[in-house]
Amino acid sequence: MTRDSLAVVTRDHAYHVISEDYSYKTEAYYTILEHELAGEDIRPSSRSVLDAFVVPICLERAKLAGVPVMEWGISQAYVPLPAILYGLNYFATASDFFVVQDNEQAKDVVKHITNKGKYPFCYQKLGDGATIHTCTAVFGQTTGSCAAIGGYAAMIYDLFHIPLVSMVFVRSGKEFALSSLAPTRYTHLTHKERSLLAAYRKGQEFL
Amino acid sequence: MSRLGIFVDRKTLSNAEQLGALIHCRDVAEGMGHNVDFLFPVDINKIPKMDALFIRARTDPMNITYVAARMADFHGIPVIDDSDSIQICGDKINMYSHLIKKDVALPKTVFLSKNDLSVERVSQLFDTLGTPLIVKEPSTSFSLRVEKVTDIAGFFRVARRFIKMSDWIVVQQFVESTYDWRVGVLGGELLYVCKYTIPSVTFKIQASVNGHIVYCGVESVPADAVPPHVIQLGIDAANAIGNGLYGVDIKNSNGDARVIEVNDNPSLESGEDAHYPKVYERIVSHLFAA
């Protein structure tokens, strides 16, 4: 698929919208909305894409569904260190996260993501030795080194039904916790992920 | 004793009129026997401890108010504005689609995708909707990103600016009027009516003119002085969205009433309710009856 293109496929008597970006007010979002208003079964729903890409809502829903998630808080200035920070406003996207280690760095990032204090932001405290891992899920399936969180990817798909999504996890020891979900560019897909996507589009039987 | 959370942000509190209205709301709720807590964005994790939530900050699916509304959903707490209303009213494509689906009267309205933006299409819009046209970016509020255009070049100037913010935009027939009716509706019932008088220097209820912000005049109007078809249209429009609190803007040009928009989180701080002293009492009762 080419940049910004979207496809609507029918599987299990439901429409599935495949897109790089399901964000609010995009072509994909309005395509979903049109189907919903026509009373059709469309996945993901407009509610799901809003929920998935607003970090605190995503984590609250995932937690209620049994996915381990990062503890989060909302702040206007204070940041426990070290931490991952996400903007929480009209211009922020979940793809942009910032890891801050010290006060000076945190001050600069907070100034940036709050538009000089205008908006609140979401923080997640990182434990000692925590590492950040980004994986892509295609219809809830992962490939390669992301197999370790494959079970969570399937749970996240069952929850939000987003065909193509980038998942940010924080690993502490052997444990993984979800930090956020974000849109994925087709160009960022590996060869295996592209094959998986192509197979889903063609409706191959192993699905 | 039940706990009512009133969700506010620093912008809400920076306005003296809004602050006065919030204190009045708190006094009314306390007078009804409830405890009231003002909740700020940093207090969002306290929402599960509330029995009801009243959001009084600018709502949008992309900001903290939507997080607050969804937190209330997750914990089964009645909330105004509910997340569905925020999602629908925050996006004029979604809002007008709901009104069209329920056959609510509105000016001729077309949604234009960035992929359909061509001279031929725009020319066709002028032919079918007339001149001038109103172009809206879907997330507009307080008349921001609403422009009147009179020719194709002007249309493209505005549309290109708006399409940076949304893949679809709204194009509407222009309806001239010197004032808008604002019909306040709560749970499908009339709550208040007022008139917003449009400043003579603009066609919007709020605009920047020569670097100065000009605001509409607000006049509360008793229900028996309002044309009944305007009230009914307001209620029908609100019901097309949901069962919450809405402010429906209506232009009644030569008796032909049409809905301009339905707002969640309607303003209540500028005297809209002067003839309706029980507005806050009804809102609090509605929340705790849910």
Short mmCIF file of C-alpha atoms in Angstrom, two decimals:
data_model
loop_
_atom_site.label_atom_id
_atom_site.label_comp_id
_atom_site.label_asym_id
_atom_site.label_seq_id
_atom_site.Cartn_x
_atom_site.Cartn_y
_atom_site.Cartn_z
CA MET A 1 0.00 0.00 0.00
CA THR A 2 1.20 3.51 -0.74
CA ARG A 3 1.57 6.42 1.61
CA ASP A 4 -1.75 7.84 2.89
CA SER A 5 -3.74 5.18 1.03
CA LEU A 6 -6.44 3.23 2.80
CA ALA A 7 -8.26 0.01 2.05
CA VAL A 8 -11.59 -1.30 3.23
CA VAL A 9 -11.74 -5.11 3.34
CA THR A 10 -14.62 -7.35 4.37
CA ARG A 11 -13.88 -10.15 6.84
CA ASP A 12 -16.29 -12.09 9.04
CA HIS A 13 -19.26 -9.99 7.84
CA ALA A 14 -17.57 -6.78 9.00
CA TYR A 15 -15.70 -4.00 7.22
CA HIS A 16 -12.08 -3.44 8.25
CA VAL A 17 -10.35 -0.17 7.46
CA ILE A 18 -6.61 -0.53 6.85
CA SER A 19 -4.72 2.72 7.10
CA GLU A 20 -1.42 4.18 8.21
CA ASP A 21 -3.20 6.77 10.29
CA TYR A 22 -6.56 6.51 12.04
CA SER A 23 -6.16 9.82 13.83
CA TYR A 24 -9.07 12.16 14.49
CA LYS A 25 -10.30 14.00 11.38
CA THR A 26 -8.23 11.98 8.91
CA GLU A 27 -9.65 10.35 5.78
CA ALA A 28 -9.61 7.00 7.62
CA TYR A 29 -11.51 8.44 10.59
CA TYR A 30 -14.21 9.89 8.35
CA THR A 31 -14.44 6.66 6.35
CA ILE A 32 -15.13 4.82 9.62
CA LEU A 33 -17.66 7.45 10.65
CA GLU A 34 -19.54 7.19 7.34
CA HIS A 35 -19.93 3.42 7.77
CA GLU A 36 -21.03 3.82 11.40
CA LEU A 37 -23.65 6.40 10.49
CA ALA A 38 -24.93 4.01 7.83
CA GLY A 39 -25.37 1.43 10.59
CA GLU A 40 -22.66 -0.89 9.26
CA ASP A 41 -20.29 -3.06 11.29
CA ILE A 42 -16.97 -1.30 10.81
CA ARG A 43 -13.66 -1.96 12.55
CA PRO A 44 -12.04 -0.19 14.20
CA SER A 45 -14.86 2.01 15.48
CA SER A 46 -14.40 5.77 15.68
CA ARG A 47 -14.61 5.42 19.46
CA SER A 48 -11.80 2.85 19.45
CA VAL A 49 -9.40 4.99 17.44
CA LEU A 50 -10.00 7.98 19.70
CA ASP A 51 -9.47 5.81 22.77
CA ALA A 52 -6.40 4.06 21.41
CA PHE A 53 -4.42 7.16 20.58
CA VAL A 54 -5.14 9.23 23.70
CA VAL A 55 -2.59 7.68 26.04
CA PRO A 56 -4.40 7.69 29.44
CA ILE A 57 -7.61 6.35 27.90
CA CYS A 58 -5.72 3.68 25.99
CA LEU A 59 -3.99 2.52 29.18
CA GLU A 60 -7.16 2.56 31.27
CA ARG A 61 -9.04 0.46 28.72
CA ALA A 62 -6.12 -1.94 28.26
CA LYS A 63 -5.76 -2.32 32.04
CA LEU A 64 -9.46 -3.15 32.41
CA ALA A 65 -8.99 -5.79 29.69
CA GLY A 66 -6.11 -7.41 31.57
CA VAL A 67 -3.13 -6.02 29.62
CA PRO A 68 -0.31 -4.92 31.95
CA VAL A 69 0.14 -1.16 31.57
CA MET A 70 2.42 1.56 32.84
CA GLU A 71 1.23 3.56 35.83
CA TRP A 72 0.43 7.04 34.60
CA GLY A 73 -0.34 10.48 35.95
CA ILE A 74 -1.36 13.86 34.60
CA SER A 75 0.71 16.91 35.35
CA GLN A 76 1.18 20.54 34.35
CA ALA A 77 4.84 20.69 35.44
CA TYR A 78 5.98 18.01 37.92
CA VAL A 79 7.77 14.95 36.49
CA PRO A 80 9.06 11.98 38.53
CA LEU A 81 12.42 10.95 37.04
CA PRO A 82 13.21 9.09 34.88
CA ALA A 83 9.97 9.08 32.92
CA ILE A 84 8.27 8.84 29.53
CA LEU A 85 6.23 11.91 28.65
CA TYR A 86 3.34 12.32 26.20
CA GLY A 87 1.61 15.51 25.14
CA LEU A 88 -2.12 15.67 25.78
CA ASN A 89 -3.67 18.22 23.52
CA TYR A 90 -5.09 18.87 20.08
CA PHE A 91 -1.64 18.95 18.44
CA ALA A 92 -0.03 16.00 20.23
CA THR A 93 0.25 12.50 18.79
CA ALA A 94 1.00 9.31 20.69
CA SER A 95 3.84 8.64 18.21
CA ASP A 96 5.82 11.40 19.87
CA PHE A 97 7.05 10.31 23.26
CA PHE A 98 9.98 11.71 25.18
CA VAL A 99 12.19 9.91 27.67
CA VAL A 100 13.57 12.30 30.29
CA GLN A 101 16.36 11.45 32.71
CA ASP A 102 17.08 14.71 34.54
CA ASN A 103 15.36 17.95 35.57
CA GLU A 104 16.97 20.11 32.92
CA GLN A 105 15.89 17.80 30.12
CA ALA A 106 12.42 17.42 31.67
CA LYS A 107 12.00 21.20 31.84
CA ASP A 108 12.72 21.57 28.11
CA VAL A 109 10.45 18.70 27.08
CA VAL A 110 7.59 19.85 29.32
CA LYS A 111 7.85 23.35 27.85
CA HIS A 112 7.60 21.83 24.37
CA ILE A 113 4.76 19.36 24.91
CA THR A 114 2.62 21.73 26.99
CA ASN A 115 3.07 24.68 24.61
CA LYS A 116 4.77 26.62 27.42
CA GLY A 117 2.46 25.40 30.16
CA LYS A 118 -0.82 25.82 28.28
CA TYR A 119 -1.82 22.13 28.33
CA PRO A 120 -1.39 19.22 30.75
CA PHE A 121 0.67 16.16 29.84
CA CYS A 122 0.85 12.47 30.72
CA TYR A 123 3.86 10.98 32.50
CA GLN A 124 4.88 7.40 33.22
CA LYS A 125 7.63 6.78 35.77
CA LEU A 126 10.35 4.44 34.55
CA GLY A 127 11.91 1.95 36.96
CA ASP A 128 15.65 1.24 37.24
CA GLY A 129 16.97 -0.59 34.20
CA ALA A 130 13.70 -0.25 32.27
CA THR A 131 13.99 -0.40 28.49
CA ILE A 132 11.58 0.73 25.77
CA HIS A 133 10.48 -1.54 22.93
CA THR A 134 8.38 -0.61 19.91
CA CYS A 135 6.58 -3.35 18.01
CA THR A 136 4.10 -3.37 15.15
CA ALA A 137 0.98 -5.50 15.19
CA VAL A 138 -0.81 -6.49 11.99
CA PHE A 139 -4.35 -7.60 12.79
CA GLY A 140 -3.10 -8.46 16.29
CA GLN A 141 -0.12 -10.51 15.12
CA THR A 142 3.54 -9.74 15.64
CA THR A 143 6.63 -11.08 13.93
CA GLY A 144 10.33 -11.54 14.74
CA SER A 145 11.67 -10.22 18.04
CA CYS A 146 8.24 -8.92 19.03
CA ALA A 147 6.92 -12.43 19.53
CA ALA A 148 7.44 -12.00 23.32
CA ILE A 149 4.50 -9.60 23.48
CA GLY A 150 2.46 -11.50 20.89
CA GLY A 151 -0.20 -12.41 23.45
CA TYR A 152 -0.67 -8.78 24.43
CA ALA A 153 -0.84 -7.74 20.77
CA ALA A 154 -3.75 -10.13 20.30
CA MET A 155 -5.51 -8.75 23.41
CA ILE A 156 -4.98 -5.20 22.16
CA TYR A 157 -6.45 -6.14 18.79
CA ASP A 158 -9.48 -7.71 20.47
CA LEU A 159 -9.95 -4.49 22.40
CA PHE A 160 -9.46 -1.83 19.71
CA HIS A 161 -9.64 -3.77 16.40
CA ILE A 162 -6.98 -1.61 14.79
CA PRO A 163 -5.45 -3.56 11.90
CA LEU A 164 -2.15 -1.73 11.88
CA VAL A 165 -0.73 -0.30 15.06
CA SER A 166 2.58 0.52 16.66
CA MET A 167 2.82 -0.57 20.31
CA VAL A 168 5.26 0.93 22.80
CA PHE A 169 6.10 -1.36 25.72
CA VAL A 170 8.37 -0.82 28.71
CA ARG A 171 10.34 -3.83 29.85
CA SER A 172 11.42 -4.17 33.48
CA GLY A 173 13.22 -7.46 34.05
CA LYS A 174 11.07 -10.06 32.36
CA GLU A 175 7.86 -8.02 32.59
CA PHE A 176 6.38 -5.91 29.81
CA ALA A 177 3.92 -3.05 30.35
CA LEU A 178 2.08 -1.13 27.64
CA SER A 179 3.03 2.54 27.41
CA SER A 180 1.07 3.67 24.33
CA LEU A 181 -0.33 2.84 20.91
CA ALA A 182 0.40 4.91 17.81
CA PRO A 183 -0.17 4.91 14.05
CA THR A 184 2.36 3.13 11.80
CA ARG A 185 3.76 4.11 8.41
CA TYR A 186 3.67 1.42 5.71
CA THR A 187 7.33 2.22 5.02
CA HIS A 188 8.21 1.21 8.58
CA LEU A 189 6.86 -2.33 8.13
CA THR A 190 9.35 -5.18 7.85
CA HIS A 191 9.17 -7.63 4.97
CA LYS A 192 7.38 -10.16 7.22
CA GLU A 193 4.88 -7.57 8.41
CA ARG A 194 4.12 -6.55 4.81
CA SER A 195 3.56 -10.19 3.92
CA LEU A 196 1.21 -10.55 6.87
CA LEU A 197 -0.72 -7.46 5.84
CA ALA A 198 -0.95 -8.67 2.23
CA ALA A 199 -2.21 -12.05 3.44
CA TYR A 200 -4.93 -10.38 5.51
CA ARG A 201 -5.99 -8.22 2.60
CA LYS A 202 -6.30 -11.29 0.38
CA GLY A 203 -8.14 -13.19 3.10
CA GLN A 204 -5.77 -16.17 3.19
CA GLU A 205 -7.12 -19.16 5.05
CA PHE A 206 -4.53 -19.36 7.89
CA LEU A 207 -6.23 -16.30 9.33
CA MET B 1 -23.90 12.65 51.04
CA SER B 2 -23.14 12.44 47.29
CA ARG B 3 -20.02 13.94 45.78
CA LEU B 4 -20.17 16.09 42.67
CA GLY B 5 -16.90 16.71 40.84
CA ILE B 6 -16.74 19.85 38.72
CA PHE B 7 -13.92 19.40 36.23
CA VAL B 8 -12.20 22.68 35.37
CA ASP B 9 -8.94 23.87 33.89
CA ARG B 10 -6.86 26.98 34.44
CA LYS B 11 -8.47 28.70 31.45
CA THR B 12 -11.95 28.27 32.93
CA LEU B 13 -10.83 29.86 36.16
CA SER B 14 -9.01 32.75 34.49
CA ASN B 15 -12.35 34.20 33.37
CA ALA B 16 -14.16 36.14 36.11
CA GLU B 17 -17.64 35.41 34.70
CA GLN B 18 -16.95 31.67 34.44
CA LEU B 19 -15.51 31.60 37.93
CA GLY B 20 -18.63 33.32 39.26
CA ALA B 21 -20.85 30.81 37.45
CA LEU B 22 -18.88 27.88 38.86
CA ILE B 23 -19.15 29.19 42.40
CA HIS B 24 -22.88 29.64 41.87
CA CYS B 25 -23.10 26.04 40.61
CA ARG B 26 -21.20 24.81 43.67
CA ASP B 27 -23.47 26.78 46.03
CA VAL B 28 -26.58 25.35 44.36
CA ALA B 29 -25.28 21.76 44.57
CA GLU B 30 -24.25 22.20 48.21
CA GLY B 31 -27.67 23.70 48.93
CA MET B 32 -29.15 20.48 47.54
CA GLY B 33 -27.11 18.49 50.06
CA HIS B 34 -24.18 17.39 47.89
CA ASN B 35 -20.47 17.77 48.49
CA VAL B 36 -18.66 19.52 45.67
CA ASP B 37 -15.02 19.17 44.64
CA PHE B 38 -13.39 21.19 41.90
CA LEU B 39 -11.18 18.78 39.95
CA PHE B 40 -8.23 19.94 37.86
CA PRO B 41 -6.49 17.88 35.15
CA VAL B 42 -3.91 16.67 37.69
CA ASP B 43 -6.80 15.29 39.80
CA ILE B 44 -8.11 13.03 37.05
CA ASN B 45 -7.48 9.90 39.11
CA LYS B 46 -9.97 11.20 41.71
CA ILE B 47 -12.85 10.87 39.25
CA PRO B 48 -13.65 7.28 40.35
CA LYS B 49 -14.31 8.63 43.87
CA MET B 50 -17.08 10.95 42.62
CA ASP B 51 -20.77 10.13 42.30
CA ALA B 52 -21.26 12.48 39.34
CA LEU B 53 -19.06 14.66 37.14
CA PHE B 54 -19.82 18.04 35.54
CA ILE B 55 -17.20 19.11 33.00
CA ARG B 56 -16.78 22.86 32.71
CA ALA B 57 -13.78 23.33 30.43
CA ARG B 58 -13.50 23.53 26.66
CA THR B 59 -14.30 20.03 25.43
CA ASP B 60 -12.62 18.25 22.54
CA PRO B 61 -11.91 14.57 21.83
CA MET B 62 -8.20 15.43 21.74
CA ASN B 63 -7.91 17.15 25.08
CA ILE B 64 -8.06 16.31 28.77
CA THR B 65 -11.83 16.78 29.03
CA TYR B 66 -12.37 13.71 26.86
CA VAL B 67 -10.07 11.74 29.18
CA ALA B 68 -12.19 12.92 32.11
CA ALA B 69 -15.44 11.89 30.39
CA ARG B 70 -14.05 8.46 29.48
CA MET B 71 -12.74 7.93 33.02
CA ALA B 72 -16.29 8.59 34.22
CA ASP B 73 -17.59 6.06 31.63
CA PHE B 74 -15.14 3.39 32.77
CA HIS B 75 -16.27 3.74 36.36
CA GLY B 76 -20.01 4.07 35.69
CA ILE B 77 -20.20 7.68 36.86
CA PRO B 78 -22.86 9.95 35.33
CA VAL B 79 -21.20 12.80 33.46
CA ILE B 80 -22.06 15.99 31.61
CA ASP B 81 -20.68 16.22 28.96
CA ASP B 82 -20.62 12.52 28.16
CA SER B 83 -17.91 11.26 25.83
CA ASP B 84 -20.34 10.56 22.96
CA SER B 85 -21.56 14.15 23.02
CA ILE B 86 -17.99 15.45 23.10
CA GLN B 87 -17.07 13.25 20.14
CA ILE B 88 -20.13 14.25 18.10
CA CYS B 89 -20.33 17.96 18.90
CA GLY B 90 -16.56 18.45 18.76
CA ASP B 91 -16.56 17.60 15.06
CA LYS B 92 -19.01 19.41 12.79
CA ILE B 93 -18.90 16.62 10.19
CA ASN B 94 -20.09 14.18 12.85
CA MET B 95 -22.56 16.65 14.36
CA TYR B 96 -24.22 17.65 11.05
CA SER B 97 -24.30 13.97 9.99
CA HIS B 98 -26.36 13.17 13.10
CA LEU B 99 -28.72 16.08 12.39
CA ILE B 100 -29.13 15.08 8.73
CA LYS B 101 -29.81 11.49 9.74
CA LYS B 102 -32.71 12.69 11.93
CA ASP B 103 -34.04 15.15 9.30
CA VAL B 104 -33.35 18.20 11.44
CA ALA B 105 -33.64 21.43 9.41
CA LEU B 106 -30.30 23.06 8.71
CA PRO B 107 -28.77 25.21 5.96
CA LYS B 108 -27.77 23.26 2.84
CA THR B 109 -24.60 21.47 3.94
CA VAL B 110 -21.89 19.60 2.02
CA PHE B 111 -18.81 17.80 3.33
CA LEU B 112 -15.74 18.20 1.16
CA SER B 113 -12.77 15.82 1.31
CA LYS B 114 -9.32 17.17 0.53
CA ASN B 115 -9.28 14.61 -2.30
CA ASP B 116 -12.29 16.35 -3.91
CA LEU B 117 -10.94 19.88 -3.75
CA SER B 118 -10.96 21.03 -7.38
CA VAL B 119 -12.04 24.15 -9.27
CA GLU B 120 -14.89 22.20 -10.87
CA ARG B 121 -16.18 20.93 -7.52
CA VAL B 122 -15.94 24.33 -5.85
CA SER B 123 -17.65 26.00 -8.79
CA GLN B 124 -20.44 23.43 -8.51
CA LEU B 125 -20.78 24.23 -4.78
CA PHE B 126 -21.31 27.94 -5.55
CA ASP B 127 -23.92 26.94 -8.14
CA THR B 128 -25.86 24.70 -5.78
CA LEU B 129 -25.43 26.46 -2.42
CA GLY B 130 -25.29 30.07 -3.66
CA THR B 131 -22.97 32.98 -2.90
CA PRO B 132 -21.52 33.64 -0.39
CA LEU B 133 -20.58 30.27 1.10
CA ILE B 134 -19.62 29.48 4.67
CA VAL B 135 -16.55 27.25 5.08
CA LYS B 136 -15.90 25.58 8.44
CA GLU B 137 -13.01 23.58 9.83
CA PRO B 138 -14.81 20.77 11.72
CA SER B 139 -13.31 21.49 15.16
CA THR B 140 -14.26 25.14 15.19
CA SER B 141 -15.70 26.67 18.35
CA PHE B 142 -16.63 30.25 19.19
CA SER B 143 -16.73 30.91 15.40
CA LEU B 144 -13.00 30.34 15.05
CA ARG B 145 -12.11 28.80 11.68
CA VAL B 146 -15.45 29.79 10.17
CA GLU B 147 -15.09 31.96 7.07
CA LYS B 148 -17.42 33.53 4.52
CA VAL B 149 -16.15 33.28 0.94
CA THR B 150 -17.52 34.92 -2.18
CA ASP B 151 -15.42 33.45 -5.00
CA ILE B 152 -13.38 30.40 -6.00
CA ALA B 153 -10.01 31.97 -5.18
CA GLY B 154 -11.23 32.94 -1.71
CA PHE B 155 -12.62 29.46 -1.21
CA PHE B 156 -9.26 27.87 -2.01
CA ARG B 157 -7.39 30.26 0.31
CA VAL B 158 -9.61 29.25 3.24
CA ALA B 159 -9.94 25.56 2.33
CA ARG B 160 -6.17 25.06 2.01
CA ARG B 161 -5.72 26.52 5.50
CA PHE B 162 -8.45 24.35 7.02
CA ILE B 163 -7.37 21.16 5.26
CA LYS B 164 -4.08 21.32 7.12
CA MET B 165 -6.16 20.62 10.24
CA SER B 166 -8.75 18.20 8.87
CA ASP B 167 -9.04 15.94 5.82
CA TRP B 168 -12.70 16.93 5.48
CA ILE B 169 -14.26 20.38 5.77
CA VAL B 170 -17.83 21.70 5.93
CA VAL B 171 -19.31 23.93 3.21
CA GLN B 172 -22.65 25.57 3.95
CA GLN B 173 -25.20 27.89 2.49
CA PHE B 174 -25.00 31.34 4.11
CA VAL B 175 -28.06 32.35 6.14
CA GLU B 176 -28.21 36.03 7.01
CA SER B 177 -29.49 37.11 10.42
CA THR B 178 -28.84 39.72 13.06
CA TYR B 179 -29.17 37.27 15.93
CA ASP B 180 -29.10 33.54 16.73
CA TRP B 181 -31.46 31.82 19.09
CA ARG B 182 -29.64 29.63 21.62
CA VAL B 183 -31.93 26.92 22.93
CA GLY B 184 -30.53 25.14 26.01
CA VAL B 185 -31.71 21.55 26.28
CA LEU B 186 -31.12 19.06 29.09
CA GLY B 187 -32.16 15.42 28.86
CA GLY B 188 -34.48 16.21 25.95
CA GLU B 189 -36.26 19.05 27.76
CA LEU B 190 -36.05 22.80 27.40
CA LEU B 191 -33.63 24.34 29.91
CA TYR B 192 -33.36 27.98 28.79
CA VAL B 193 -33.50 30.21 25.73
CA CYS B 194 -31.47 33.29 24.94
CA LYS B 195 -30.63 35.46 21.96
CA TYR B 196 -27.07 35.99 20.78
CA THR B 197 -27.02 39.30 18.92
CA ILE B 198 -24.40 39.28 16.20
CA PRO B 199 -22.12 42.36 16.17
CA SER B 200 -22.80 44.51 13.10
CA VAL B 201 -19.14 44.37 12.03
CA THR B 202 -19.15 40.59 11.53
CA PHE B 203 -21.34 37.59 10.73
CA LYS B 204 -20.03 35.55 13.67
CA ILE B 205 -20.97 35.48 17.35
CA GLN B 206 -17.33 36.25 18.15
CA ALA B 207 -14.69 37.70 15.85
CA SER B 208 -11.42 39.55 15.73
CA VAL B 209 -12.00 42.91 14.06
CA ASN B 210 -9.03 45.23 13.55
CA GLY B 211 -7.15 43.38 16.27
CA HIS B 212 -9.98 43.62 18.79
CA ILE B 213 -12.21 40.76 19.87
CA VAL B 214 -15.88 41.63 19.46
CA TYR B 215 -18.45 39.51 21.29
CA CYS B 216 -22.14 38.96 20.67
CA GLY B 217 -24.74 40.45 22.99
CA VAL B 218 -26.58 37.96 25.23
CA GLU B 219 -30.25 38.37 26.14
CA SER B 220 -32.11 35.74 28.15
CA VAL B 221 -35.66 35.31 26.79
CA PRO B 222 -38.62 33.74 28.65
CA ALA B 223 -39.89 30.59 26.94
CA ASP B 224 -43.34 32.09 26.25
CA ALA B 225 -41.70 34.86 24.20
CA VAL B 226 -39.95 32.41 21.87
CA PRO B 227 -41.59 31.04 18.69
CA PRO B 228 -42.67 27.48 19.60
CA HIS B 229 -41.20 26.04 16.39
CA VAL B 230 -37.77 27.39 17.42
CA ILE B 231 -37.98 25.63 20.78
CA GLN B 232 -39.16 22.39 19.18
CA LEU B 233 -36.37 22.52 16.59
CA GLY B 234 -33.85 23.02 19.41
CA ILE B 235 -35.16 19.99 21.28
CA ASP B 236 -35.22 17.86 18.10
CA ALA B 237 -31.62 18.84 17.31
CA ALA B 238 -30.44 18.05 20.83
CA ASN B 239 -32.22 14.69 20.75
CA ALA B 240 -30.40 13.87 17.50
CA ILE B 241 -27.14 14.09 19.46
CA GLY B 242 -27.93 12.52 22.84
CA ASN B 243 -29.50 12.89 26.26
CA GLY B 244 -27.12 15.42 27.80
CA LEU B 245 -26.79 19.20 28.05
CA TYR B 246 -26.68 21.12 24.77
CA GLY B 247 -26.90 24.65 23.45
CA VAL B 248 -28.54 24.65 20.02
CA ASP B 249 -27.92 27.67 17.79
CA ILE B 250 -30.79 28.45 15.43
CA LYS B 251 -31.31 31.09 12.77
CA ASN B 252 -34.95 31.93 12.26
CA SER B 253 -34.95 33.77 8.95
CA ASN B 254 -38.49 34.76 7.85
CA GLY B 255 -39.98 32.03 10.02
CA ASP B 256 -37.79 29.39 8.38
CA ALA B 257 -35.83 28.10 11.38
CA ARG B 258 -32.62 26.17 10.77
CA VAL B 259 -30.03 24.75 13.12
CA ILE B 260 -26.57 26.29 12.76
CA GLU B 261 -24.94 24.01 15.30
CA VAL B 262 -25.38 21.99 18.45
CA ASN B 263 -22.87 22.70 21.20
CA ASP B 264 -22.02 20.45 24.09
CA ASN B 265 -20.70 22.32 27.13
CA PRO B 266 -22.79 25.43 26.39
CA SER B 267 -21.80 28.73 28.01
CA LEU B 268 -23.80 29.60 31.11
CA GLU B 269 -21.79 32.49 32.46
CA SER B 270 -22.99 35.44 30.39
CA GLY B 271 -26.56 35.75 31.58
CA GLU B 272 -28.01 33.07 29.28
CA ASP B 273 -30.09 31.79 32.21
CA ALA B 274 -31.28 35.10 33.67
CA HIS B 275 -34.94 34.13 33.19
CA TYR B 276 -34.30 30.52 34.27
CA PRO B 277 -33.13 30.54 37.90
CA LYS B 278 -33.24 26.73 38.26
CA VAL B 279 -30.75 25.86 35.52
CA TYR B 280 -28.01 24.57 37.83
CA GLU B 281 -30.51 22.85 40.12
CA ARG B 282 -31.88 20.96 37.12
CA ILE B 283 -28.40 20.04 35.89
CA VAL B 284 -27.38 18.68 39.31
CA SER B 285 -30.70 16.79 39.66
CA HIS B 286 -30.25 15.32 36.16
CA LEU B 287 -26.75 14.09 37.02
CA PHE B 288 -27.77 12.43 40.27
CA ALA B 289 -30.93 10.94 38.80
CA ALA B 290 -28.87 9.10 36.15
#
